[in-house]
Amino acid sequence: MNETTTENTNRPFWQRIPLALQIVIALILAVVLGIALGAGHPNEANKAFIENLAIPSQLVLKALRALATPLIFVAVLHTLMTTHIPGRVGRRLGILLLTNTTVAILIGLFVANVLRPGTWRRFSAPGSTITAKQNLDPWGLFKDAIPEAILQPLVNNDVLQLIVVALSFGIVLRAIKSEQVAQGKTGYQAIEEVIGILFEAVIRILNWVITLVPFAVFAIVGKTVAEKGFEPFLSLGAFVIAVLLGLTLQACYYLTRVKLGSWVKPINFLRGGSDAFLTAFSTDSSTATMPVTFQILQEKIGLRESSASLGALVGTNFNNDGTALYEAMSALFISQVLGLHLNIGQQLVVIITSIFASVGAAGIPEAGLVTMTLVFSSVGLPTQYIALLLTVDWFLDRSRTVINVMGDMTVSALLDGKTPRSLEQEESVTN
């Protein structure tokens, strides 16, 4: 018995149950409790207890909001400091990653605007004063992107300011590291280790909060069923269908890019990547799937090692298209549910924040819930409605992780070009 198996065996029984199964159990128990408490027609004597049911979900959401900004800030710094990307290839990689993520968000917004799943069933707003932010002008957006103090974005959960500060420090620290490496100095290693430790610390705290997600699901579903019956969840069914459609369209986009931009046949791409897709769905983590993705890109699909490593190892840290698509669709869904309207300017803000919020989320199960609080806050949507999405997120998170991995594989195939490795080797032997 290896060390990992021994560690898992020594953990309490409930911790050995997969998170998805814990959430399903919480859902079943919550529905039973909600029916027992009235299923939409609660007794006056139970109203105080039903109101208190919301407390666990409120606490989990507060913890997620608190962790969101430090997670994104440290993740951006950690990624820029530790990722090695060659010059010309790095620029092409960056363009591919940015293009794929932008297309994913645009697909998500397109599907959400066309299907409008939030209008299929309406929820009552938590208060009459809930409104989305007013129209945003471009100059005001640029002006507001510069914080008055370095720590202000962390305190106020201001996403755009946080992005500016994180990128500024990340780019400068990366430049200093490159200069010191060229000079044979090692002074940068201390700050790199500190950032690495901070990143690991945030991830560990986040994992503690994630273990409480089943309790939050139990609380919000039990309260919702008790107060309003099953009516609100009918709209969530429309949301699930819309998200799955969006992810499917993104997969079709990937296959089109592979067919037009590389030598790999789409059918071989899908067949060869099946192990990686299944691993991504089961583990719910792009990082955990990384070794499998790297292996199948070389052995089953036949890409060069350099292309496979850039897409599967480097791209994993940046390329979270499924997560970005889901967060953009969630913002529009909740705005539709509340009868609010996000104009083009606000949807542009959703695009920007979704791109950066997805950075560093590859290896963290349920990380989309954390970064979603930043996307919601950026356009003035009430974050308490994220708790309702917890009921379906356990499934959608696994689905979007598959798209994240498929995006990594697509980038590798595009970087490999239109000449197979075998033909290149034959030409070199002939010459």
C-alpha positions as a LaTeX table, in Angstrom:
\begin{tabular}{lrrr}
\hline
Residue & $x$ (\AA) & $y$ (\AA) & $z$ (\AA) \\
\hline
Met1 & 0.00 & 0.00 & 0.00 \\
Asn2 & 1.53 & 3.32 & $-1.08$ \\
Glu3 & 1.68 & 6.50 & 0.96 \\
Thr4 & $-1.25$ & 8.18 & $-0.83$ \\
Thr5 & $-3.51$ & 5.18 & $-0.28$ \\
Thr6 & $-2.57$ & 5.05 & 3.41 \\
Glu7 & $-3.31$ & 8.77 & 3.79 \\
Asn8 & $-6.73$ & 8.41 & 2.14 \\
Thr9 & $-7.57$ & 5.40 & 4.33 \\
Asn10 & $-6.75$ & 7.33 & 7.51 \\
Arg11 & $-9.08$ & 10.19 & 6.60 \\
Pro12 & $-12.59$ & 10.28 & 8.12 \\
Phe13 & $-15.22$ & 8.38 & 6.14 \\
Trp14 & $-17.13$ & 11.46 & 4.97 \\
Gln15 & $-13.90$ & 13.00 & 3.60 \\
Arg16 & $-13.31$ & 9.92 & 1.46 \\
Ile17 & $-16.64$ & 10.44 & $-0.33$ \\
Pro18 & $-16.11$ & 12.33 & $-3.64$ \\
Leu19 & $-17.29$ & 15.94 & $-3.51$ \\
Ala20 & $-19.79$ & 15.41 & $-6.33$ \\
Leu21 & $-21.39$ & 12.51 & $-4.42$ \\
Gln22 & $-21.48$ & 14.61 & $-1.23$ \\
Ile23 & $-23.35$ & 17.33 & $-3.14$ \\
Val24 & $-25.83$ & 14.81 & $-4.58$ \\
Ile25 & $-26.50$ & 13.46 & $-1.07$ \\
Ala26 & $-26.94$ & 17.02 & 0.20 \\
Leu27 & $-29.40$ & 17.72 & $-2.62$ \\
Ile28 & $-31.53$ & 14.67 & $-1.79$ \\
Leu29 & $-31.60$ & 15.44 & 1.94 \\
Ala30 & $-32.39$ & 19.10 & 1.24 \\
Val31 & $-35.33$ & 18.21 & $-1.00$ \\
Val32 & $-36.70$ & 15.89 & 1.69 \\
Leu33 & $-36.32$ & 18.63 & 4.30 \\
Gly34 & $-37.90$ & 21.25 & 2.02 \\
Ile35 & $-40.92$ & 19.04 & 1.39 \\
Ala36 & $-41.26$ & 18.35 & 5.11 \\
Leu37 & $-41.21$ & 22.12 & 5.79 \\
Gly38 & $-44.02$ & 22.88 & 3.36 \\
Ala39 & $-42.67$ & 22.73 & $-0.23$ \\
Gly40 & $-43.75$ & 26.27 & $-1.09$ \\
His41 & $-46.40$ & 26.61 & 1.62 \\
Pro42 & $-44.42$ & 26.79 & 4.86 \\
Asn43 & $-46.11$ & 26.84 & 8.24 \\
Glu44 & $-45.76$ & 30.10 & 10.20 \\
Ala45 & $-44.13$ & 28.20 & 13.05 \\
Asn46 & $-41.31$ & 27.04 & 10.73 \\
Lys47 & $-40.50$ & 30.39 & 9.09 \\
Ala48 & $-37.77$ & 31.36 & 11.56 \\
Phe49 & $-36.05$ & 27.98 & 11.14 \\
Ile50 & $-36.31$ & 28.24 & 7.33 \\
Glu51 & $-34.72$ & 31.70 & 7.39 \\
Asn52 & $-31.84$ & 30.39 & 9.50 \\
Leu53 & $-31.23$ & 27.65 & 6.93 \\
Ala54 & $-29.63$ & 30.30 & 4.70 \\
Ile55 & $-26.81$ & 30.95 & 7.19 \\
Pro56 & $-24.43$ & 28.15 & 6.02 \\
Ser57 & $-24.68$ & 29.22 & 2.38 \\
Gln58 & $-24.16$ & 32.87 & 3.34 \\
Leu59 & $-21.02$ & 31.98 & 5.28 \\
Val60 & $-19.60$ & 29.90 & 2.43 \\
Leu61 & $-20.26$ & 32.71 & $-0.06$ \\
Lys62 & $-18.61$ & 35.26 & 2.25 \\
Ala63 & $-15.54$ & 33.02 & 2.46 \\
Leu64 & $-15.47$ & 32.61 & $-1.33$ \\
Arg65 & $-15.71$ & 36.38 & $-1.83$ \\
Ala66 & $-12.89$ & 36.92 & 0.66 \\
Leu67 & $-10.64$ & 34.40 & $-1.13$ \\
Ala68 & $-11.45$ & 35.50 & $-4.68$ \\
Thr69 & $-9.23$ & 38.58 & $-4.90$ \\
Pro70 & $-6.10$ & 37.11 & $-3.24$ \\
Leu71 & $-6.49$ & 33.96 & $-5.35$ \\
Ile72 & $-6.50$ & 35.87 & $-8.64$ \\
Phe73 & $-3.74$ & 38.26 & $-7.52$ \\
Val74 & $-1.36$ & 35.53 & $-6.34$ \\
Ala75 & $-2.27$ & 33.20 & $-9.23$ \\
Val76 & $-1.35$ & 35.85 & $-11.82$ \\
Leu77 & 1.94 & 36.60 & $-10.04$ \\
His78 & 2.75 & 32.90 & $-9.63$ \\
Thr79 & 1.98 & 32.11 & $-13.27$ \\
Leu80 & 4.02 & 35.01 & $-14.67$ \\
Met81 & 6.97 & 34.27 & $-12.36$ \\
Thr82 & 7.21 & 30.51 & $-12.86$ \\
Thr83 & 6.08 & 29.87 & $-16.45$ \\
His84 & 8.79 & 29.64 & $-19.09$ \\
Ile85 & 7.62 & 30.59 & $-22.58$ \\
Pro86 & 10.04 & 31.01 & $-25.54$ \\
Gly87 & 9.96 & 34.35 & $-27.39$ \\
Arg88 & 8.33 & 33.95 & $-30.84$ \\
Val89 & 6.49 & 30.77 & $-29.90$ \\
Gly90 & 5.41 & 32.48 & $-26.69$ \\
Arg91 & 3.79 & 35.32 & $-28.61$ \\
Arg92 & 1.91 & 32.85 & $-30.81$ \\
Leu93 & 0.89 & 30.86 & $-27.74$ \\
Gly94 & $-0.39$ & 34.02 & $-26.08$ \\
Ile95 & $-2.46$ & 34.96 & $-29.14$ \\
Leu96 & $-3.95$ & 31.45 & $-29.33$ \\
Leu97 & $-4.85$ & 31.41 & $-25.65$ \\
Leu98 & $-6.40$ & 34.88 & $-25.72$ \\
Thr99 & $-8.33$ & 34.12 & $-28.92$ \\
Asn100 & $-9.73$ & 30.82 & $-27.61$ \\
Thr101 & $-10.82$ & 32.32 & $-24.30$ \\
Thr102 & $-12.40$ & 35.36 & $-25.97$ \\
Val103 & $-14.30$ & 33.14 & $-28.42$ \\
Ala104 & $-15.51$ & 30.96 & $-25.52$ \\
Ile105 & $-16.89$ & 33.98 & $-23.67$ \\
Leu106 & $-18.51$ & 35.36 & $-26.83$ \\
Ile107 & $-20.13$ & 31.97 & $-27.45$ \\
Gly108 & $-21.40$ & 31.93 & $-23.86$ \\
Leu109 & $-22.83$ & 35.44 & $-24.15$ \\
Phe110 & $-24.36$ & 34.62 & $-27.55$ \\
Val111 & $-26.13$ & 31.50 & $-26.27$ \\
Ala112 & $-27.31$ & 33.30 & $-23.11$ \\
Asn113 & $-28.62$ & 36.27 & $-25.12$ \\
Val114 & $-30.40$ & 34.07 & $-27.67$ \\
Leu115 & $-31.89$ & 31.40 & $-25.40$ \\
Arg116 & $-32.35$ & 33.73 & $-22.39$ \\
Pro117 & $-32.67$ & 30.81 & $-19.94$ \\
Gly118 & $-33.23$ & 33.17 & $-17.01$ \\
Thr119 & $-36.54$ & 34.32 & $-18.48$ \\
Trp120 & $-38.06$ & 30.84 & $-18.56$ \\
Arg121 & $-38.82$ & 31.16 & $-14.86$ \\
Arg122 & $-38.45$ & 34.29 & $-12.72$ \\
Phe123 & $-37.16$ & 34.42 & $-9.13$ \\
Ser124 & $-38.14$ & 37.22 & $-6.82$ \\
Ala125 & $-35.30$ & 39.63 & $-6.13$ \\
Pro126 & $-34.00$ & 39.75 & $-2.53$ \\
Gly127 & $-34.87$ & 43.42 & $-2.33$ \\
Ser128 & $-36.45$ & 46.17 & $-4.37$ \\
Thr129 & $-33.18$ & 48.12 & $-4.54$ \\
Ile130 & $-31.22$ & 45.50 & $-6.48$ \\
Thr131 & $-30.08$ & 47.04 & $-9.77$ \\
Ala132 & $-27.19$ & 46.48 & $-12.12$ \\
Lys133 & $-24.57$ & 49.16 & $-12.49$ \\
Gln134 & $-25.39$ & 52.02 & $-14.78$ \\
Asn135 & $-23.97$ & 52.41 & $-18.28$ \\
Leu136 & $-20.21$ & 52.30 & $-18.36$ \\
Asp137 & $-18.33$ & 54.68 & $-20.66$ \\
Pro138 & $-14.89$ & 53.57 & $-21.98$ \\
Trp139 & $-13.03$ & 56.57 & $-20.56$ \\
Gly140 & $-14.57$ & 56.04 & $-17.16$ \\
Leu141 & $-13.56$ & 52.38 & $-17.38$ \\
Phe142 & $-9.91$ & 53.30 & $-17.98$ \\
Lys143 & $-10.00$ & 55.95 & $-15.25$ \\
Asp144 & $-11.48$ & 53.57 & $-12.69$ \\
Ala145 & $-8.91$ & 50.86 & $-13.58$ \\
Ile146 & $-6.17$ & 52.76 & $-11.71$ \\
Pro147 & $-6.52$ & 52.34 & $-7.93$ \\
Glu148 & $-5.84$ & 55.15 & $-5.50$ \\
Ala149 & $-3.94$ & 52.73 & $-3.25$ \\
Ile150 & $-2.17$ & 49.42 & $-3.96$ \\
Leu151 & $-4.29$ & 47.42 & $-1.51$ \\
Gln152 & $-7.58$ & 49.09 & $-2.45$ \\
Pro153 & $-8.58$ & 46.44 & $-5.07$ \\
Leu154 & $-8.10$ & 43.67 & $-2.51$ \\
Val155 & $-10.24$ & 45.49 & 0.06 \\
Asn156 & $-13.00$ & 46.56 & $-2.34$ \\
Asn157 & $-12.99$ & 43.43 & $-4.56$ \\
Asp158 & $-12.50$ & 45.69 & $-7.58$ \\
Val159 & $-11.66$ & 43.30 & $-10.42$ \\
Leu160 & $-10.33$ & 45.71 & $-13.05$ \\
Gln161 & $-8.06$ & 47.45 & $-10.57$ \\
Leu162 & $-6.90$ & 44.08 & $-9.28$ \\
Ile163 & $-5.99$ & 43.00 & $-12.82$ \\
Val164 & $-3.98$ & 46.16 & $-13.41$ \\
Val165 & $-2.05$ & 45.79 & $-10.14$ \\
Ala166 & $-1.43$ & 42.04 & $-10.60$ \\
Leu167 & $-0.25$ & 42.40 & $-14.20$ \\
Ser168 & 1.97 & 45.36 & $-13.33$ \\
Phe169 & 3.74 & 43.54 & $-10.51$ \\
Gly170 & 3.82 & 40.25 & $-12.45$ \\
Ile171 & 5.40 & 41.75 & $-15.58$ \\
Val172 & 7.96 & 43.74 & $-13.59$ \\
Leu173 & 8.91 & 40.77 & $-11.40$ \\
Arg174 & 9.24 & 38.57 & $-14.50$ \\
Ala175 & 11.53 & 41.17 & $-16.13$ \\
Ile176 & 13.69 & 41.39 & $-12.98$ \\
Lys177 & 13.91 & 37.60 & $-12.89$ \\
Ser178 & 15.02 & 37.46 & $-16.53$ \\
Glu179 & 17.67 & 40.12 & $-15.92$ \\
Gln180 & 19.04 & 38.33 & $-12.85$ \\
Val181 & 19.07 & 34.96 & $-14.62$ \\
Ala182 & 21.08 & 36.52 & $-17.47$ \\
Gln183 & 23.53 & 37.98 & $-14.91$ \\
Gly184 & 23.82 & 34.73 & $-12.97$ \\
Lys185 & 22.12 & 36.18 & $-9.89$ \\
Thr186 & 19.61 & 34.31 & $-7.72$ \\
Gly187 & 18.02 & 37.11 & $-5.71$ \\
Tyr188 & 14.68 & 36.59 & $-7.48$ \\
Gln189 & 14.34 & 33.11 & $-6.00$ \\
Ala190 & 13.34 & 34.44 & $-2.59$ \\
Ile191 & 10.33 & 36.40 & $-3.87$ \\
Glu192 & 9.42 & 33.54 & $-6.20$ \\
Glu193 & 9.37 & 31.14 & $-3.25$ \\
Val194 & 7.27 & 33.57 & $-1.18$ \\
Ile195 & 4.73 & 33.90 & $-4.00$ \\
Gly196 & 4.67 & 30.12 & $-4.39$ \\
Ile197 & 4.04 & 29.63 & $-0.67$ \\
Leu198 & 1.31 & 32.28 & $-0.64$ \\
Phe199 & $-0.34$ & 30.64 & $-3.65$ \\
Glu200 & $-0.27$ & 27.24 & $-1.95$ \\
Ala201 & $-1.64$ & 28.77 & 1.27 \\
Val202 & $-4.59$ & 30.36 & $-0.55$ \\
Ile203 & $-5.28$ & 27.07 & $-2.33$ \\
Arg204 & $-5.28$ & 25.14 & 0.96 \\
Ile205 & $-7.68$ & 27.58 & 2.61 \\
Leu206 & $-9.84$ & 27.42 & $-0.50$ \\
Asn207 & $-9.93$ & 23.63 & $-0.25$ \\
Trp208 & $-11.20$ & 23.96 & 3.35 \\
Val209 & $-14.03$ & 26.18 & 2.12 \\
Ile210 & $-14.81$ & 23.82 & $-0.78$ \\
Thr211 & $-15.36$ & 20.99 & 1.72 \\
Leu212 & $-18.24$ & 23.08 & 3.14 \\
Val213 & $-19.97$ & 23.42 & $-0.25$ \\
Pro214 & $-22.29$ & 20.40 & 0.37 \\
Phe215 & $-23.56$ & 22.12 & 3.55 \\
Ala216 & $-24.20$ & 25.28 & 1.55 \\
Val217 & $-26.08$ & 23.26 & $-1.08$ \\
Phe218 & $-28.16$ & 21.57 & 1.63 \\
Ala219 & $-28.98$ & 24.95 & 3.17 \\
Ile220 & $-29.92$ & 26.87 & 0.02 \\
Val221 & $-31.89$ & 24.02 & $-1.59$ \\
Gly222 & $-33.73$ & 23.20 & 1.64 \\
Lys223 & $-34.68$ & 26.86 & 2.14 \\
Thr224 & $-35.69$ & 27.37 & $-1.50$ \\
Val225 & $-37.86$ & 24.23 & $-1.67$ \\
Ala226 & $-39.48$ & 25.05 & 1.67 \\
Glu227 & $-40.31$ & 28.65 & 0.68 \\
Lys228 & $-41.00$ & 28.41 & $-3.06$ \\
Gly229 & $-41.34$ & 24.73 & $-3.92$ \\
Phe230 & $-39.60$ & 23.47 & $-7.08$ \\
Glu231 & $-40.46$ & 26.39 & $-9.34$ \\
Pro232 & $-37.01$ & 28.10 & $-9.15$ \\
Phe233 & $-35.17$ & 24.93 & $-10.18$ \\
Leu234 & $-37.07$ & 24.71 & $-13.48$ \\
Ser235 & $-35.10$ & 27.75 & $-14.62$ \\
Leu236 & $-31.88$ & 26.04 & $-13.57$ \\
Gly237 & $-32.75$ & 23.22 & $-15.94$ \\
Ala238 & $-32.85$ & 25.75 & $-18.78$ \\
Phe239 & $-29.50$ & 27.12 & $-17.58$ \\
Val240 & $-27.89$ & 23.67 & $-17.63$ \\
Ile241 & $-29.12$ & 23.09 & $-21.19$ \\
Ala242 & $-27.82$ & 26.50 & $-22.28$ \\
Val243 & $-24.37$ & 25.93 & $-20.71$ \\
Leu244 & $-24.03$ & 22.46 & $-22.25$ \\
Leu245 & $-24.97$ & 23.94 & $-25.63$ \\
Gly246 & $-22.36$ & 26.66 & $-25.20$ \\
Leu247 & $-19.69$ & 24.12 & $-24.27$ \\
Thr248 & $-20.64$ & 21.99 & $-27.27$ \\
Leu249 & $-20.29$ & 24.98 & $-29.61$ \\
Gln250 & $-16.87$ & 25.70 & $-28.09$ \\
Ala251 & $-15.86$ & 22.07 & $-28.74$ \\
Cys252 & $-16.98$ & 22.46 & $-32.37$ \\
Tyr253 & $-14.86$ & 25.62 & $-32.61$ \\
Tyr254 & $-11.85$ & 23.67 & $-31.34$ \\
Leu255 & $-12.34$ & 20.89 & $-33.88$ \\
Thr256 & $-12.66$ & 23.45 & $-36.68$ \\
Arg257 & $-9.41$ & 25.12 & $-35.60$ \\
Val258 & $-7.67$ & 21.74 & $-35.45$ \\
Lys259 & $-8.88$ & 20.81 & $-38.94$ \\
Leu260 & $-7.87$ & 24.12 & $-40.52$ \\
Gly261 & $-4.72$ & 24.89 & $-38.55$ \\
Ser262 & $-2.93$ & 21.59 & $-37.98$ \\
Trp263 & $-2.17$ & 18.25 & $-39.57$ \\
Val264 & $-4.24$ & 16.36 & $-36.97$ \\
Lys265 & $-7.58$ & 14.94 & $-38.11$ \\
Pro266 & $-10.47$ & 15.93 & $-35.80$ \\
Ile267 & $-11.64$ & 12.32 & $-35.46$ \\
Asn268 & $-8.14$ & 11.23 & $-34.36$ \\
Phe269 & $-8.03$ & 14.23 & $-32.04$ \\
Leu270 & $-11.22$ & 13.11 & $-30.31$ \\
Arg271 & $-10.31$ & 9.42 & $-30.27$ \\
Gly272 & $-6.80$ & 10.03 & $-28.98$ \\
Gly273 & $-7.95$ & 12.50 & $-26.35$ \\
Ser274 & $-10.69$ & 10.32 & $-24.89$ \\
Asp275 & $-8.55$ & 9.27 & $-21.91$ \\
Ala276 & $-7.79$ & 12.89 & $-21.07$ \\
Phe277 & $-11.47$ & 13.88 & $-21.38$ \\
Leu278 & $-12.60$ & 11.07 & $-19.08$ \\
Thr279 & $-9.85$ & 11.89 & $-16.58$ \\
Ala280 & $-10.84$ & 15.57 & $-16.60$ \\
Phe281 & $-14.50$ & 14.76 & $-15.99$ \\
Ser282 & $-13.72$ & 12.33 & $-13.17$ \\
Thr283 & $-11.03$ & 14.37 & $-11.39$ \\
Asp284 & $-12.65$ & 17.79 & $-12.02$ \\
Ser285 & $-9.16$ & 19.31 & $-12.42$ \\
Ser286 & $-7.14$ & 20.30 & $-15.49$ \\
Thr287 & $-3.93$ & 20.15 & $-13.48$ \\
Ala288 & $-4.61$ & 16.62 & $-12.26$ \\
Thr289 & $-5.28$ & 15.65 & $-15.89$ \\
Met290 & $-2.08$ & 17.35 & $-17.12$ \\
Pro291 & 0.19 & 14.23 & $-17.13$ \\
Val292 & $-2.44$ & 12.25 & $-19.03$ \\
Thr293 & $-2.93$ & 15.09 & $-21.54$ \\
Phe294 & 0.81 & 15.45 & $-22.09$ \\
Gln295 & 1.21 & 11.72 & $-22.65$ \\
Ile296 & $-1.66$ & 11.21 & $-25.09$ \\
Leu297 & $-0.67$ & 14.28 & $-27.14$ \\
Gln298 & 2.66 & 12.61 & $-27.90$ \\
Glu299 & 1.82 & 8.90 & $-27.93$ \\
Lys300 & $-1.76$ & 8.71 & $-29.26$ \\
Ile301 & $-2.03$ & 11.88 & $-31.36$ \\
Gly302 & 1.63 & 12.09 & $-32.34$ \\
Leu303 & 2.53 & 15.72 & $-31.62$ \\
Arg304 & 6.06 & 16.92 & $-31.01$ \\
Glu305 & 7.17 & 17.10 & $-27.38$ \\
Ser306 & 7.69 & 20.88 & $-27.55$ \\
Ser307 & 4.14 & 21.46 & $-28.84$ \\
Ala308 & 2.65 & 19.06 & $-26.30$ \\
Ser309 & 4.48 & 20.69 & $-23.40$ \\
Leu310 & 3.51 & 24.24 & $-24.34$ \\
Gly311 & $-0.17$ & 23.39 & $-24.69$ \\
Ala312 & $-0.58$ & 20.85 & $-21.90$ \\
Leu313 & 1.89 & 22.19 & $-19.33$ \\
Val314 & 2.04 & 25.94 & $-19.97$ \\
Gly315 & $-1.43$ & 26.41 & $-21.46$ \\
Thr316 & $-3.10$ & 24.72 & $-18.48$ \\
Asn317 & $-2.28$ & 27.75 & $-16.33$ \\
Phe318 & $-3.88$ & 30.22 & $-18.73$ \\
Asn319 & $-6.31$ & 28.31 & $-20.93$ \\
Asn320 & $-9.55$ & 27.84 & $-18.96$ \\
Asp321 & $-12.05$ & 28.54 & $-21.70$ \\
Gly322 & $-14.83$ & 26.40 & $-20.25$ \\
Thr323 & $-14.61$ & 28.23 & $-16.94$ \\
Ala324 & $-14.66$ & 31.65 & $-18.64$ \\
Leu325 & $-17.67$ & 30.64 & $-20.77$ \\
Tyr326 & $-19.55$ & 29.41 & $-17.71$ \\
Glu327 & $-18.90$ & 32.55 & $-15.67$ \\
Ala328 & $-20.05$ & 34.82 & $-18.50$ \\
Met329 & $-23.24$ & 32.79 & $-18.98$ \\
Ser330 & $-23.88$ & 32.76 & $-15.23$ \\
Ala331 & $-23.73$ & 36.56 & $-15.07$ \\
Leu332 & $-26.26$ & 36.92 & $-17.88$ \\
Phe333 & $-28.46$ & 34.18 & $-16.47$ \\
Ile334 & $-28.76$ & 35.81 & $-13.04$ \\
Ser335 & $-29.36$ & 39.23 & $-14.60$ \\
Gln336 & $-32.20$ & 37.72 & $-16.66$ \\
Val337 & $-33.60$ & 35.94 & $-13.61$ \\
Leu338 & $-33.79$ & 39.25 & $-11.75$ \\
Gly339 & $-35.22$ & 41.11 & $-14.73$ \\
Leu340 & $-32.10$ & 43.25 & $-15.07$ \\
His341 & $-30.41$ & 44.20 & $-18.33$ \\
Leu342 & $-26.67$ & 44.10 & $-18.97$ \\
Asn343 & $-25.85$ & 46.44 & $-21.83$ \\
Ile344 & $-22.98$ & 46.01 & $-24.30$ \\
Gly345 & $-20.57$ & 47.95 & $-22.09$ \\
Gln346 & $-21.34$ & 45.78 & $-19.08$ \\
Gln347 & $-21.02$ & 42.62 & $-21.14$ \\
Leu348 & $-17.60$ & 43.87 & $-22.24$ \\
Val349 & $-16.66$ & 44.14 & $-18.57$ \\
Val350 & $-17.89$ & 40.57 & $-18.12$ \\
Ile351 & $-15.59$ & 39.49 & $-20.97$ \\
Ile352 & $-12.54$ & 41.20 & $-19.45$ \\
Thr353 & $-13.11$ & 39.99 & $-15.91$ \\
Ser354 & $-13.96$ & 36.44 & $-17.04$ \\
Ile355 & $-10.68$ & 36.20 & $-18.96$ \\
Phe356 & $-8.56$ & 37.17 & $-15.99$ \\
Ala357 & $-10.72$ & 35.43 & $-13.40$ \\
Ser358 & $-10.12$ & 32.12 & $-15.20$ \\
Val359 & $-6.32$ & 32.42 & $-14.84$ \\
Gly360 & $-4.95$ & 30.03 & $-12.23$ \\
Ala361 & $-8.22$ & 28.17 & $-11.79$ \\
Ala362 & $-7.18$ & 25.06 & $-13.72$ \\
Gly363 & $-6.15$ & 22.88 & $-10.78$ \\
Ile364 & $-8.83$ & 23.88 & $-8.32$ \\
Pro365 & $-12.13$ & 22.01 & $-8.20$ \\
Glu366 & $-15.09$ & 24.41 & $-7.93$ \\
Ala367 & $-12.74$ & 27.39 & $-8.43$ \\
Gly368 & $-15.25$ & 28.86 & $-10.85$ \\
Leu369 & $-17.50$ & 29.57 & $-7.87$ \\
Val370 & $-14.73$ & 31.62 & $-6.27$ \\
Thr371 & $-13.85$ & 33.73 & $-9.29$ \\
Met372 & $-17.53$ & 34.11 & $-10.23$ \\
Thr373 & $-17.96$ & 36.47 & $-7.28$ \\
Leu374 & $-15.54$ & 38.87 & $-9.00$ \\
Val375 & $-17.43$ & 38.69 & $-12.30$ \\
Phe376 & $-20.76$ & 39.36 & $-10.56$ \\
Ser377 & $-19.35$ & 42.24 & $-8.52$ \\
Ser378 & $-17.85$ & 43.88 & $-11.62$ \\
Val379 & $-21.34$ & 44.55 & $-13.05$ \\
Gly380 & $-23.23$ & 45.00 & $-9.78$ \\
Leu381 & $-25.05$ & 41.65 & $-9.65$ \\
Pro382 & $-25.97$ & 40.27 & $-6.20$ \\
Thr383 & $-23.53$ & 37.48 & $-5.35$ \\
Gln384 & $-26.02$ & 35.71 & $-3.06$ \\
Tyr385 & $-27.59$ & 34.14 & $-6.15$ \\
Ile386 & $-24.39$ & 32.19 & $-6.75$ \\
Ala387 & $-25.57$ & 29.92 & $-3.93$ \\
Leu388 & $-28.46$ & 28.76 & $-6.12$ \\
Leu389 & $-26.01$ & 27.75 & $-8.87$ \\
Leu390 & $-24.30$ & 25.43 & $-6.38$ \\
Thr391 & $-27.09$ & 22.92 & $-6.98$ \\
Val392 & $-25.95$ & 22.28 & $-10.57$ \\
Asp393 & $-22.33$ & 23.43 & $-10.44$ \\
Trp394 & $-20.99$ & 20.02 & $-9.39$ \\
Phe395 & $-21.97$ & 18.66 & $-12.83$ \\
Leu396 & $-21.28$ & 21.74 & $-14.94$ \\
Asp397 & $-17.85$ & 22.14 & $-13.34$ \\
Arg398 & $-16.81$ & 18.71 & $-14.61$ \\
Ser399 & $-18.22$ & 19.46 & $-18.05$ \\
Arg400 & $-16.33$ & 22.73 & $-18.38$ \\
Thr401 & $-13.12$ & 21.07 & $-17.14$ \\
Val402 & $-13.34$ & 18.73 & $-20.14$ \\
Ile403 & $-13.51$ & 21.82 & $-22.40$ \\
Asn404 & $-10.53$ & 23.33 & $-20.56$ \\
Val405 & $-8.47$ & 20.22 & $-21.34$ \\
Met406 & $-9.73$ & 20.12 & $-24.92$ \\
Gly407 & $-8.58$ & 23.73 & $-25.28$ \\
Asp408 & $-5.08$ & 22.81 & $-24.07$ \\
Met409 & $-4.94$ & 20.00 & $-26.62$ \\
Thr410 & $-6.15$ & 22.32 & $-29.40$ \\
Val411 & $-3.40$ & 24.83 & $-28.66$ \\
Ser412 & $-0.80$ & 22.03 & $-28.81$ \\
Ala413 & $-2.14$ & 20.82 & $-32.17$ \\
Leu414 & $-2.10$ & 24.35 & $-33.62$ \\
Leu415 & 1.45 & 24.96 & $-32.39$ \\
Asp416 & 2.52 & 21.68 & $-34.05$ \\
Gly417 & 1.58 & 23.11 & $-37.45$ \\
Lys418 & 0.53 & 21.33 & $-40.62$ \\
Thr419 & 3.51 & 19.02 & $-40.95$ \\
Pro420 & 3.39 & 15.74 & $-38.97$ \\
Arg421 & 6.42 & 14.78 & $-36.91$ \\
Ser422 & 6.85 & 11.55 & $-38.92$ \\
Leu423 & 7.11 & 13.41 & $-42.26$ \\
Glu424 & 9.58 & 15.89 & $-40.81$ \\
Gln425 & 11.77 & 13.00 & $-39.64$ \\
Glu426 & 11.58 & 11.32 & $-43.07$ \\
Glu427 & 12.62 & 14.54 & $-44.81$ \\
Ser428 & 15.59 & 15.00 & $-42.48$ \\
Val429 & 16.74 & 11.42 & $-43.14$ \\
Thr430 & 16.36 & 11.88 & $-46.91$ \\
Asn431 & 18.39 & 15.09 & $-46.85$ \\
\hline
\end{tabular}
